[in-house]
CSV table of C-alpha atoms and ligand atoms in Angstrom, one decimal:
chain,number,residue,atom,x,y,z
A,1,MET,CA,7.9,-19.7,-8.4
A,2,ASN,CA,6.3,-20.2,-4.7
A,3,ILE,CA,6.1,-16.9,-3.0
A,4,LEU,CA,4.9,-16.1,0.3
A,5,LEU,CA,3.1,-12.8,1.0
A,6,THR,CA,3.2,-11.8,4.5
A,7,GLY,CA,0.3,-9.4,4.9
A,8,GLY,CA,-1.1,-11.0,1.9
A,9,THR,CA,-4.9,-10.3,2.7
A,10,GLY,CA,-4.4,-6.6,3.0
A,11,TYR,CA,-4.9,-3.6,0.4
A,12,ILE,CA,-1.6,-4.0,-1.4
A,13,GLY,CA,-0.8,-7.7,-0.5
A,14,SER,CA,-4.2,-8.7,-2.1
A,15,HIS,CA,-3.7,-6.9,-5.2
A,16,THR,CA,-0.1,-8.2,-5.6
A,17,ALA,CA,-1.4,-11.8,-5.0
A,18,VAL,CA,-3.8,-11.2,-8.1
A,19,ALA,CA,-1.0,-10.2,-10.2
A,20,LEU,CA,1.5,-13.0,-9.4
A,21,ALA,CA,-1.0,-15.5,-9.5
A,22,GLU,CA,-2.0,-14.1,-13.1
A,23,ALA,CA,1.8,-14.3,-14.1
A,24,GLY,CA,1.7,-18.1,-13.0
A,25,HIS,CA,3.3,-18.0,-9.5
A,26,HIS,CA,2.1,-20.0,-6.6
A,27,VAL,CA,1.1,-17.6,-4.1
A,28,VAL,CA,0.8,-18.4,-0.4
A,29,LEU,CA,-0.7,-15.6,2.1
A,30,PHE,CA,0.2,-15.3,5.5
A,31,ASP,CA,-1.7,-12.8,7.7
A,32,ASN,CA,-3.0,-12.3,11.3
A,33,PHE,CA,-6.0,-10.3,10.2
A,34,CYS,CA,-5.4,-7.3,12.5
A,35,ASN,CA,-6.1,-5.1,9.5
A,36,SER,CA,-7.7,-7.3,6.8
A,37,GLN,CA,-10.6,-9.9,6.6
A,38,PRO,CA,-10.3,-13.7,5.9
A,39,ASP,CA,-12.9,-13.4,3.3
A,40,VAL,CA,-10.4,-11.5,0.9
A,41,ALA,CA,-9.2,-15.1,0.3
A,42,GLN,CA,-12.5,-15.9,-1.1
A,43,ARG,CA,-12.5,-12.8,-3.2
A,44,LEU,CA,-8.9,-13.8,-4.5
A,45,HIS,CA,-10.4,-17.2,-5.4
A,46,THR,CA,-13.1,-15.5,-7.5
A,47,LEU,CA,-10.6,-13.2,-9.1
A,48,THR,CA,-7.8,-15.8,-9.9
A,49,GLY,CA,-9.6,-19.0,-10.2
A,50,GLN,CA,-7.2,-20.5,-7.6
A,51,ALA,CA,-7.5,-21.3,-4.0
A,52,LEU,CA,-4.5,-19.6,-2.5
A,53,PRO,CA,-3.3,-21.3,0.6
A,54,LEU,CA,-3.9,-19.0,3.6
A,55,VAL,CA,-2.1,-19.3,6.9
A,56,GLU,CA,-3.3,-17.4,9.8
A,57,GLY,CA,-0.3,-16.0,11.9
A,58,ASP,CA,1.7,-13.4,13.4
A,59,VAL,CA,5.2,-12.8,11.6
A,60,ARG,CA,6.7,-12.6,15.1
A,61,ASN,CA,6.0,-16.3,15.2
A,62,THR,CA,9.1,-17.5,13.9
A,63,ALA,CA,8.6,-21.1,14.1
A,64,LEU,CA,5.1,-20.9,12.4
A,65,LEU,CA,6.8,-18.6,9.5
A,66,THR,CA,9.8,-21.3,9.1
A,67,HIS,CA,7.3,-24.2,8.9
A,68,THR,CA,5.3,-22.0,6.3
A,69,LEU,CA,8.3,-21.5,4.5
A,70,GLN,CA,9.3,-25.1,4.3
A,71,ALA,CA,6.1,-26.7,3.9
A,72,HIS,CA,5.1,-24.6,0.7
A,73,GLN,CA,8.8,-24.7,-0.6
A,74,ILE,CA,8.9,-21.1,-0.8
A,75,SER,CA,11.7,-19.4,-2.7
A,76,ALA,CA,10.8,-15.7,-2.2
A,77,VAL,CA,9.1,-13.7,0.3
A,78,ILE,CA,7.2,-10.2,-0.2
A,79,HIS,CA,6.9,-8.6,3.4
A,80,PHE,CA,3.9,-6.4,3.6
A,81,ALA,CA,2.7,-7.3,7.1
A,82,GLY,CA,3.1,-4.2,9.4
A,83,LEU,CA,1.2,-1.2,11.0
A,84,LYS,CA,0.9,1.7,8.9
A,85,ALA,CA,-1.1,4.5,10.6
A,86,VAL,CA,1.2,7.5,11.3
A,87,GLY,CA,-1.0,9.0,14.1
A,88,GLU,CA,-1.5,5.8,15.8
A,89,SER,CA,2.4,5.1,15.7
A,90,VAL,CA,2.8,8.6,17.6
A,91,ALA,CA,0.4,7.5,20.3
A,92,GLN,CA,1.6,3.8,20.3
A,93,PRO,CA,5.2,3.7,19.3
A,94,LEU,CA,6.3,0.4,21.0
A,95,ASP,CA,3.3,-1.6,19.2
A,96,TYR,CA,4.7,-0.1,15.8
A,97,TYR,CA,8.3,-1.3,16.7
A,98,ALA,CA,7.3,-4.4,18.1
A,99,ASN,CA,5.2,-5.4,15.1
A,100,ASN,CA,7.2,-4.0,12.3
A,101,VAL,CA,10.5,-4.1,13.4
A,102,GLN,CA,10.4,-7.2,15.6
A,103,GLY,CA,8.3,-8.9,12.9
A,104,SER,CA,10.9,-8.0,10.2
A,105,ILE,CA,13.6,-9.6,12.3
A,106,SER,CA,11.5,-12.6,13.0
A,107,LEU,CA,10.7,-13.2,9.1
A,108,LEU,CA,14.7,-12.9,8.3
A,109,GLN,CA,15.4,-15.6,11.0
A,110,ALA,CA,12.6,-17.7,9.6
A,111,MET,CA,14.2,-17.3,6.0
A,112,GLN,CA,17.7,-18.0,7.4
A,113,ALA,CA,16.4,-21.3,8.9
A,114,ALA,CA,14.5,-22.4,5.8
A,115,GLN,CA,17.2,-21.1,3.6
A,116,VAL,CA,15.0,-18.8,1.6
A,117,ASN,CA,17.2,-15.8,0.3
A,118,THR,CA,14.8,-13.5,-1.6
A,119,LEU,CA,12.9,-10.6,-0.2
A,120,VAL,CA,10.9,-7.8,-1.3
A,121,PHE,CA,10.2,-5.1,1.5
A,122,SER,CA,7.2,-2.7,1.5
A,123,SER,CA,9.0,0.4,2.5
A,124,SER,CA,7.8,3.9,2.1
A,125,ALA,CA,8.4,7.4,0.7
A,126,THR,CA,7.8,8.7,4.4
A,127,VAL,CA,11.5,7.6,4.9
A,128,TYR,CA,12.6,10.8,3.0
A,129,GLY,CA,10.9,13.1,5.6
A,130,GLU,CA,11.0,16.6,4.7
A,131,PRO,CA,12.2,16.9,1.1
A,132,HIS,CA,15.2,18.9,0.3
A,133,TYR,CA,14.7,18.7,-3.3
A,134,LEU,CA,12.0,17.3,-5.8
A,135,PRO,CA,11.4,15.0,-7.2
A,136,LEU,CA,12.6,12.5,-4.6
A,137,ASP,CA,15.4,10.1,-5.9
A,138,GLU,CA,16.8,7.4,-3.9
A,139,THR,CA,19.8,9.1,-3.0
A,140,HIS,CA,17.9,11.7,-1.1
A,141,PRO,CA,18.8,11.9,2.6
A,142,THR,CA,16.4,9.9,4.6
A,143,ALA,CA,14.9,11.5,7.9
A,144,ALA,CA,11.7,10.1,9.5
A,145,THR,CA,9.5,12.3,11.5
A,146,ASN,CA,7.2,9.8,13.4
A,147,PRO,CA,7.4,6.1,14.8
A,148,TYR,CA,6.0,4.6,11.7
A,149,GLY,CA,8.6,6.1,9.4
A,150,ARG,CA,11.4,5.3,11.7
A,151,SER,CA,10.3,1.7,12.0
A,152,LYS,CA,10.6,1.5,8.0
A,153,LEU,CA,13.9,3.1,8.4
A,154,HIS,CA,15.2,0.8,11.1
A,155,ILE,CA,14.0,-2.3,8.9
A,156,GLU,CA,15.8,-0.9,5.8
A,157,GLU,CA,18.9,-0.6,8.0
A,158,ILE,CA,18.6,-4.2,9.4
A,159,LEU,CA,18.0,-5.6,5.8
A,160,ARG,CA,21.2,-3.8,4.7
A,161,ASP,CA,23.2,-5.2,7.6
A,162,ALA,CA,22.0,-8.7,6.9
A,163,CYS,CA,22.8,-8.5,3.3
A,164,ALA,CA,26.2,-7.5,4.3
A,165,ALA,CA,26.7,-10.7,6.5
A,166,ASP,CA,25.2,-13.0,4.1
A,167,PRO,CA,26.1,-12.7,0.4
A,168,ALA,CA,23.5,-15.0,-0.8
A,169,LEU,CA,20.6,-12.8,0.5
A,170,ARG,CA,18.6,-10.7,-2.3
A,171,VAL,CA,16.7,-7.8,-0.7
A,172,LEU,CA,14.8,-5.0,-2.6
A,173,CYS,CA,13.0,-2.4,-0.3
A,174,LEU,CA,10.4,-0.7,-2.6
A,175,ARG,CA,9.6,2.8,-1.2
A,176,TYR,CA,5.8,3.3,-2.1
A,177,PHE,CA,4.5,6.8,-2.9
A,178,ASN,CA,0.8,7.3,-2.3
A,179,PRO,CA,-1.1,3.8,-3.2
A,180,VAL,CA,-4.7,4.4,-4.2
A,181,GLY,CA,-7.2,2.9,-6.6
A,182,ALA,CA,-8.6,-1.0,-6.3
A,183,HIS,CA,-8.9,-3.7,-8.7
A,184,ALA,CA,-10.9,-2.9,-11.7
A,185,SER,CA,-13.5,-5.7,-10.8
A,186,GLY,CA,-14.4,-3.9,-7.5
A,187,LEU,CA,-14.1,-7.2,-5.6
A,188,ILE,CA,-10.9,-5.8,-3.6
A,189,GLY,CA,-9.8,-2.5,-2.4
A,190,ASP,CA,-8.7,-0.3,0.5
A,191,ASN,CA,-10.8,-0.8,3.3
A,192,PRO,CA,-9.8,1.6,6.2
A,193,ARG,CA,-11.6,1.3,9.5
A,194,GLY,CA,-13.8,4.4,10.8
A,195,VAL,CA,-13.2,7.6,9.2
A,196,PRO,CA,-10.4,7.5,6.8
A,197,ASN,CA,-7.2,9.6,7.4
A,198,ASN,CA,-6.0,9.4,3.8
A,199,LEU,CA,-7.3,11.6,1.0
A,200,MET,CA,-8.5,9.1,-1.6
A,201,PRO,CA,-10.9,6.9,0.7
A,202,TYR,CA,-12.2,10.3,2.3
A,203,LEU,CA,-13.1,11.5,-1.2
A,204,SER,CA,-14.8,8.4,-1.8
A,205,ARG,CA,-17.0,8.6,1.3
A,206,VAL,CA,-17.8,12.1,0.5
A,207,ALA,CA,-18.7,11.3,-3.2
A,208,ALA,CA,-21.2,8.6,-2.0
A,209,GLY,CA,-22.8,10.8,0.7
A,210,GLU,CA,-21.4,9.1,3.8
A,211,LEU,CA,-19.5,12.1,4.8
A,212,PRO,CA,-20.7,15.7,4.3
A,213,HIS,CA,-17.4,17.4,2.8
A,214,VAL,CA,-13.7,17.1,2.6
A,215,ASN,CA,-11.5,19.1,4.9
A,216,VAL,CA,-8.7,20.5,2.8
A,217,PHE,CA,-5.6,20.8,5.2
A,218,GLY,CA,-4.0,23.8,4.3
A,219,ALA,CA,-4.4,26.1,1.1
A,220,ASP,CA,-1.1,28.4,1.8
A,221,TYR,CA,1.4,25.9,0.7
A,222,PRO,CA,4.1,26.8,-2.0
A,223,THR,CA,2.2,24.5,-4.6
A,224,ILE,CA,0.2,25.0,-7.6
A,225,ASP,CA,-3.0,25.9,-5.9
A,226,GLY,CA,-1.8,26.1,-2.3
A,227,THR,CA,-3.0,22.6,-1.3
A,228,GLY,CA,-0.6,19.7,-0.7
A,229,VAL,CA,0.8,17.7,-3.5
A,230,ARG,CA,1.5,13.8,-3.6
A,231,ASP,CA,2.5,11.2,-6.1
A,232,TYR,CA,-0.7,8.9,-6.2
A,233,ILE,CA,0.0,5.5,-7.8
A,234,HIS,CA,-2.5,3.0,-8.8
A,235,VAL,CA,-2.5,-0.3,-6.6
A,236,ALA,CA,-2.4,-2.4,-9.5
A,237,ASP,CA,0.9,-0.4,-11.1
A,238,LEU,CA,2.3,-1.0,-7.6
A,239,ALA,CA,1.3,-4.8,-7.8
A,240,SER,CA,3.3,-5.2,-11.2
A,241,GLY,CA,6.2,-3.4,-9.8
A,242,HIS,CA,6.4,-6.2,-7.2
A,243,LEU,CA,6.7,-8.6,-10.0
A,244,ALA,CA,9.3,-6.7,-11.7
A,245,ALA,CA,11.2,-6.6,-8.4
A,246,LEU,CA,11.2,-10.4,-8.1
A,247,ALA,CA,12.5,-10.8,-11.6
A,248,HIS,CA,15.2,-8.3,-10.9
A,249,LEU,CA,16.4,-10.0,-7.8
A,250,ALA,CA,16.5,-13.3,-9.6
A,251,GLN,CA,19.4,-11.5,-11.5
A,252,ARG,CA,21.1,-9.5,-8.7
A,253,PRO,CA,22.1,-10.4,-5.2
A,254,GLY,CA,22.7,-7.8,-2.4
A,255,PHE,CA,20.5,-5.1,-1.1
A,256,ASP,CA,19.0,-2.1,-2.9
A,257,VAL,CA,16.1,0.6,-2.6
A,258,ILE,CA,13.7,1.7,-5.4
A,259,ASN,CA,10.9,4.1,-5.5
A,260,LEU,CA,7.6,3.0,-6.8
A,261,GLY,CA,5.8,6.3,-7.9
A,262,THR,CA,4.4,7.8,-11.0
A,263,GLY,CA,6.9,11.1,-11.1
A,264,GLN,CA,3.7,13.1,-11.2
A,265,GLY,CA,2.2,15.1,-8.3
A,266,TYR,CA,-1.3,16.2,-7.9
A,267,SER,CA,-2.7,18.6,-5.5
A,268,VAL,CA,-5.7,18.1,-3.1
A,269,LEU,CA,-8.2,20.2,-5.2
A,270,GLN,CA,-6.9,18.6,-8.5
A,271,MET,CA,-7.9,15.2,-6.6
A,272,ILE,CA,-11.1,16.5,-5.6
A,273,ASP,CA,-12.1,17.6,-9.2
A,274,ALA,CA,-10.8,14.4,-10.7
A,275,PHE,CA,-12.9,12.3,-8.1
A,276,ALA,CA,-16.2,14.4,-8.9
A,277,ALA,CA,-15.7,13.9,-12.3
A,278,ALA,CA,-15.2,10.1,-12.2
A,279,SER,CA,-18.0,9.5,-9.9
A,280,GLY,CA,-20.3,11.9,-11.5
A,281,ARG,CA,-21.1,13.4,-7.8
A,282,PRO,CA,-20.4,16.4,-6.0
A,283,VAL,CA,-17.3,16.4,-3.6
A,284,PRO,CA,-17.9,19.6,-1.4
A,285,HIS,CA,-14.9,20.7,0.6
A,286,ARG,CA,-13.6,23.3,3.0
A,287,ILE,CA,-10.4,24.6,3.4
A,288,VAL,CA,-9.3,24.1,7.3
A,289,PRO,CA,-5.7,24.7,8.8
A,290,ARG,CA,-2.8,22.6,7.9
A,291,ARG,CA,-2.5,19.2,9.4
A,292,ALA,CA,0.4,18.8,11.8
A,293,GLY,CA,3.5,17.0,10.3
A,294,ASP,CA,2.3,17.5,6.6
A,295,ILE,CA,4.8,18.4,4.0
A,296,ALA,CA,3.8,20.7,0.9
A,297,ALA,CA,4.7,18.2,-1.7
A,298,CYS,CA,6.2,14.7,-2.4
A,299,TYR,CA,6.8,12.8,-5.6
A,300,ALA,CA,9.2,10.5,-6.9
A,301,ARG,CA,12.0,10.4,-9.5
A,302,PRO,CA,10.7,7.1,-10.9
A,303,ASP,CA,14.0,6.4,-13.0
A,304,LYS,CA,15.8,3.8,-11.1
A,305,ALA,CA,12.5,1.7,-11.2
A,306,ALA,CA,12.5,2.1,-15.1
A,307,ARG,CA,16.3,1.5,-15.4
A,308,LEU,CA,16.7,-1.6,-13.1
A,309,LEU,CA,13.2,-3.1,-13.1
A,310,GLY,CA,12.1,-2.0,-16.7
A,311,TRP,CA,8.8,-0.8,-14.8
A,312,GLN,CA,6.8,2.3,-15.0
A,313,ALA,CA,3.4,3.3,-13.8
A,314,THR,CA,0.8,3.2,-16.8
A,315,ARG,CA,-2.6,4.0,-14.9
A,316,THR,CA,-3.8,7.4,-14.9
A,317,LEU,CA,-5.5,9.8,-12.4
A,318,GLN,CA,-8.9,9.1,-13.9
A,319,ASP,CA,-8.2,5.2,-13.6
A,320,MET,CA,-7.3,5.7,-9.9
A,321,CYS,CA,-10.6,7.5,-9.2
A,322,ARG,CA,-12.7,5.4,-11.2
A,323,ASP,CA,-11.7,2.3,-9.7
A,324,THR,CA,-11.7,3.7,-6.3
A,325,TRP,CA,-15.5,4.8,-6.7
A,326,HIS,CA,-16.0,1.4,-8.4
A,327,TRP,CA,-14.7,-0.5,-5.0
A,328,GLN,CA,-16.9,2.1,-3.2
A,329,ILE,CA,-20.1,1.3,-4.6
A,330,ARG,CA,-19.4,-2.5,-5.4
A,331,GLY,CA,-17.3,-3.5,-2.5
A,332,ALA,CA,-16.9,-3.1,1.2
A,333,GLY,CA,-17.8,0.7,1.2
A,334,HIS,CA,-21.4,-0.2,-0.1
A,335,GLU,CA,-22.0,-2.6,2.7
A,336,GLN,CA,-21.0,0.1,5.3
A,337,LEU,CA,-23.5,2.5,3.4
A,338,GLU,CA,-26.3,-0.2,3.5
A,339,GLN,CA,-25.7,-0.6,7.0
A,340,LEU,CA,-26.2,3.4,7.5
A,341,GLY,CA,-29.2,3.2,5.3
A,342,SER,CA,-27.7,5.5,2.9
A,343,VAL,CA,-27.1,3.4,-0.3
A,344,PRO,CA,-26.6,5.8,-3.4
A,345,ASN,CA,-28.6,5.8,-6.4
A,346,LEU,CA,-26.2,4.2,-8.7
A,347,PRO,CA,-25.6,6.0,-12.2
A,348,PRO,CA,-27.0,3.8,-14.9
A,349,GLY,CA,-24.3,1.3,-16.2
A,350,ASN,CA,-22.6,1.0,-13.0
A,351,PRO,CA,-22.4,-2.6,-11.7
A,352,GLN,CA,-24.8,-3.5,-9.1
A,353,HIS,CA,-24.3,-4.3,-5.4
A,354,SER,CA,-23.1,-7.7,-4.8
A,355,PRO,CA,-22.0,-8.0,-1.3
A,356,HIS,CA,-21.7,-11.7,-0.6
A,357,ILE,CA,-18.8,-13.0,-2.7
A,358,PRO,CA,-19.1,-16.8,-3.7
B,1,NAD,P1,-2.7,-3.2,5.3
B,1,NAD,O1,-2.9,-2.8,6.6
B,1,NAD,O2,-4.1,-3.2,4.4
B,1,NAD,O3,-2.2,-4.4,5.1
B,1,NAD,C1,-1.2,-5.0,6.0
B,1,NAD,C2,-1.5,-6.4,6.2
B,1,NAD,O4,-0.7,-7.1,7.3
B,1,NAD,C3,-2.9,-6.7,7.0
B,1,NAD,O5,-3.7,-7.7,6.3
B,1,NAD,C4,-2.6,-6.9,8.4
B,1,NAD,O6,-3.7,-7.7,9.0
B,1,NAD,C5,-1.2,-7.7,8.3
B,1,NAD,N1,-0.7,-7.6,9.3
B,1,NAD,C6,-0.1,-6.6,10.1
B,1,NAD,N2,0.8,-6.9,11.4
B,1,NAD,C7,0.8,-8.3,11.0
B,1,NAD,C8,1.5,-9.2,11.8
B,1,NAD,N3,2.2,-9.0,12.9
B,1,NAD,N4,1.6,-10.6,11.3
B,1,NAD,C9,0.9,-11.0,10.3
B,1,NAD,N5,0.2,-10.0,9.6
B,1,NAD,C10,0.2,-8.8,10.0
B,1,NAD,O7,-1.6,-2.3,4.5
B,1,NAD,P2,-1.2,-1.9,3.2
B,1,NAD,O8,-1.8,-0.5,2.7
B,1,NAD,O9,-1.6,-3.2,2.1
B,1,NAD,O10,0.4,-1.7,3.4
B,1,NAD,C11,1.2,-2.9,3.1
B,1,NAD,C12,2.6,-2.5,3.5
B,1,NAD,O11,3.1,-1.6,2.6
B,1,NAD,C13,2.8,-1.9,4.8
B,1,NAD,O12,3.9,-2.4,5.6
B,1,NAD,C14,2.7,-0.4,4.7
B,1,NAD,O13,3.5,0.1,6.1
B,1,NAD,C15,3.4,-0.3,3.4
B,1,NAD,N6,2.8,1.0,2.8
B,1,NAD,C16,1.6,1.4,2.7
B,1,NAD,C17,1.4,2.4,2.1
B,1,NAD,C18,0.0,2.8,2.0
B,1,NAD,O14,-0.4,4.1,1.9
B,1,NAD,N7,-1.1,1.9,2.0
B,1,NAD,C19,2.3,3.4,1.7
B,1,NAD,C20,3.7,2.9,1.9
B,1,NAD,C21,4.1,1.7,2.5
B,2,UDP,N1,-5.3,15.5,2.9
B,2,UDP,C1,-6.6,16.5,3.0
B,2,UDP,N2,-7.8,16.2,3.6
B,2,UDP,C2,-7.9,14.9,4.2
B,2,UDP,C3,-6.8,14.0,3.9
B,2,UDP,C4,-5.7,14.3,3.3
B,2,UDP,O1,-6.6,17.6,2.7
B,2,UDP,O2,-8.9,14.7,4.8
B,2,UDP,C5,-4.3,16.1,2.3
B,2,UDP,C6,-2.9,15.9,3.1
B,2,UDP,O3,-2.8,17.1,3.8
B,2,UDP,C7,-2.1,15.6,1.9
B,2,UDP,C8,-2.7,14.9,0.8
B,2,UDP,O4,-4.1,15.2,1.2
B,2,UDP,O5,-1.6,17.0,1.5
B,2,UDP,C9,-2.6,13.4,1.0
B,2,UDP,O6,-2.8,12.9,2.4
B,2,UDP,P1,-2.9,11.4,2.7
B,2,UDP,O7,-2.9,11.2,4.1
B,2,UDP,O8,-3.7,10.8,1.8
B,2,UDP,O9,-1.3,11.0,2.3
B,2,UDP,P2,0.2,11.4,3.0
B,2,UDP,O10,0.0,12.7,3.7
B,2,UDP,O11,0.5,10.3,4.0
B,2,UDP,O12,1.0,11.6,2.0
């Protein structure tokens, strides 16, 4: 199948590109590089042995998208392209609605013009808002608490309306829980700019000695040890979930939403311990006040994905930490450390630095 990945050089898109190419699909990448680097395409070439076509463009450019869909005879789209920083969305809501909502409308218009009917959309567990019960299943009420989450909810509703109007459309919204980890090769991974907001890349920078300690945002939640609990899912499991989603859509027209999570929650302190063990390095922490807008616990009921997609996450917390650390010391994280003149002494047996990917 010829598949277009909008946001295909980003964190989740690049891992999904590898999984799709390995499964024999023809992948076309579409990205404006607002949060990724074009050299990801070379890394994907190294990993897959294929030169995946890469189109530089904004998803709001409907004409370019239409042309790309037609020129590459695309039969399905996975729509990763979007802005994703919650705090930034509060400060710049219009940018988020313009990019995420307008971008999705533009994509639907291009798909209509090019007669492409199959779409997988990157949604998020953030659409559940404050949980009324746990684990979160897909019938849990939705309630976004910030513009980023609201943009995802708006897009889901637009997609539902588009499916109601066009019986040929097939749309699956995948509500990701907390994607972490990296490709086992260490060639691709999450590369947040500046000081990371998310826990896992922060732990990684602390273990590397780039940041002094982790601030634990609150130890007075009603959880196992008082710290926040999340459903961390390995990005490679997430990638395979997209393959399963495409196979499912081939059988089933219409609109649906499915959680992609493991069903298992881990606390911040459990994450710190797991990362220290995986990296063999100390991960000092300090308890600080709660972060505004955070919830105590969030984890998925993953049964619908198992039932409809025949998919479930298989990678462990140890896998997630090991692969994040491998990416830190081999991938972009290591280059940043070099610039700071603080490259860690790599433990024996770890892969050596290779900043320039052929
Ligand atoms: P990412 O920022 O690494 O990737 C998104 C990619 O989209 C980037 O390469 C960026 O350059 C591109 N992009 C953004 N706006 C664009 C536009 N207008 N036109 C073309 N390209 C554009 O993010 P990610 O973590 O890979 O997330 C992918 C999707 O999954 C996003 O829609 C995000 O909201 C969603 N999601 C992510 C998480 C997470 O924690 N990473 C959780 C839930 C949902
Ligand atoms: N967290 C933390 N310190 C950090 C970053 C995150 O204690 O530097 C906590 C946060 O309060 C939450 C969990 O780690 O309980 C996961 O946070 P993240 O931002 O990664 O994901 P999200 O809150 O979006 O689920």
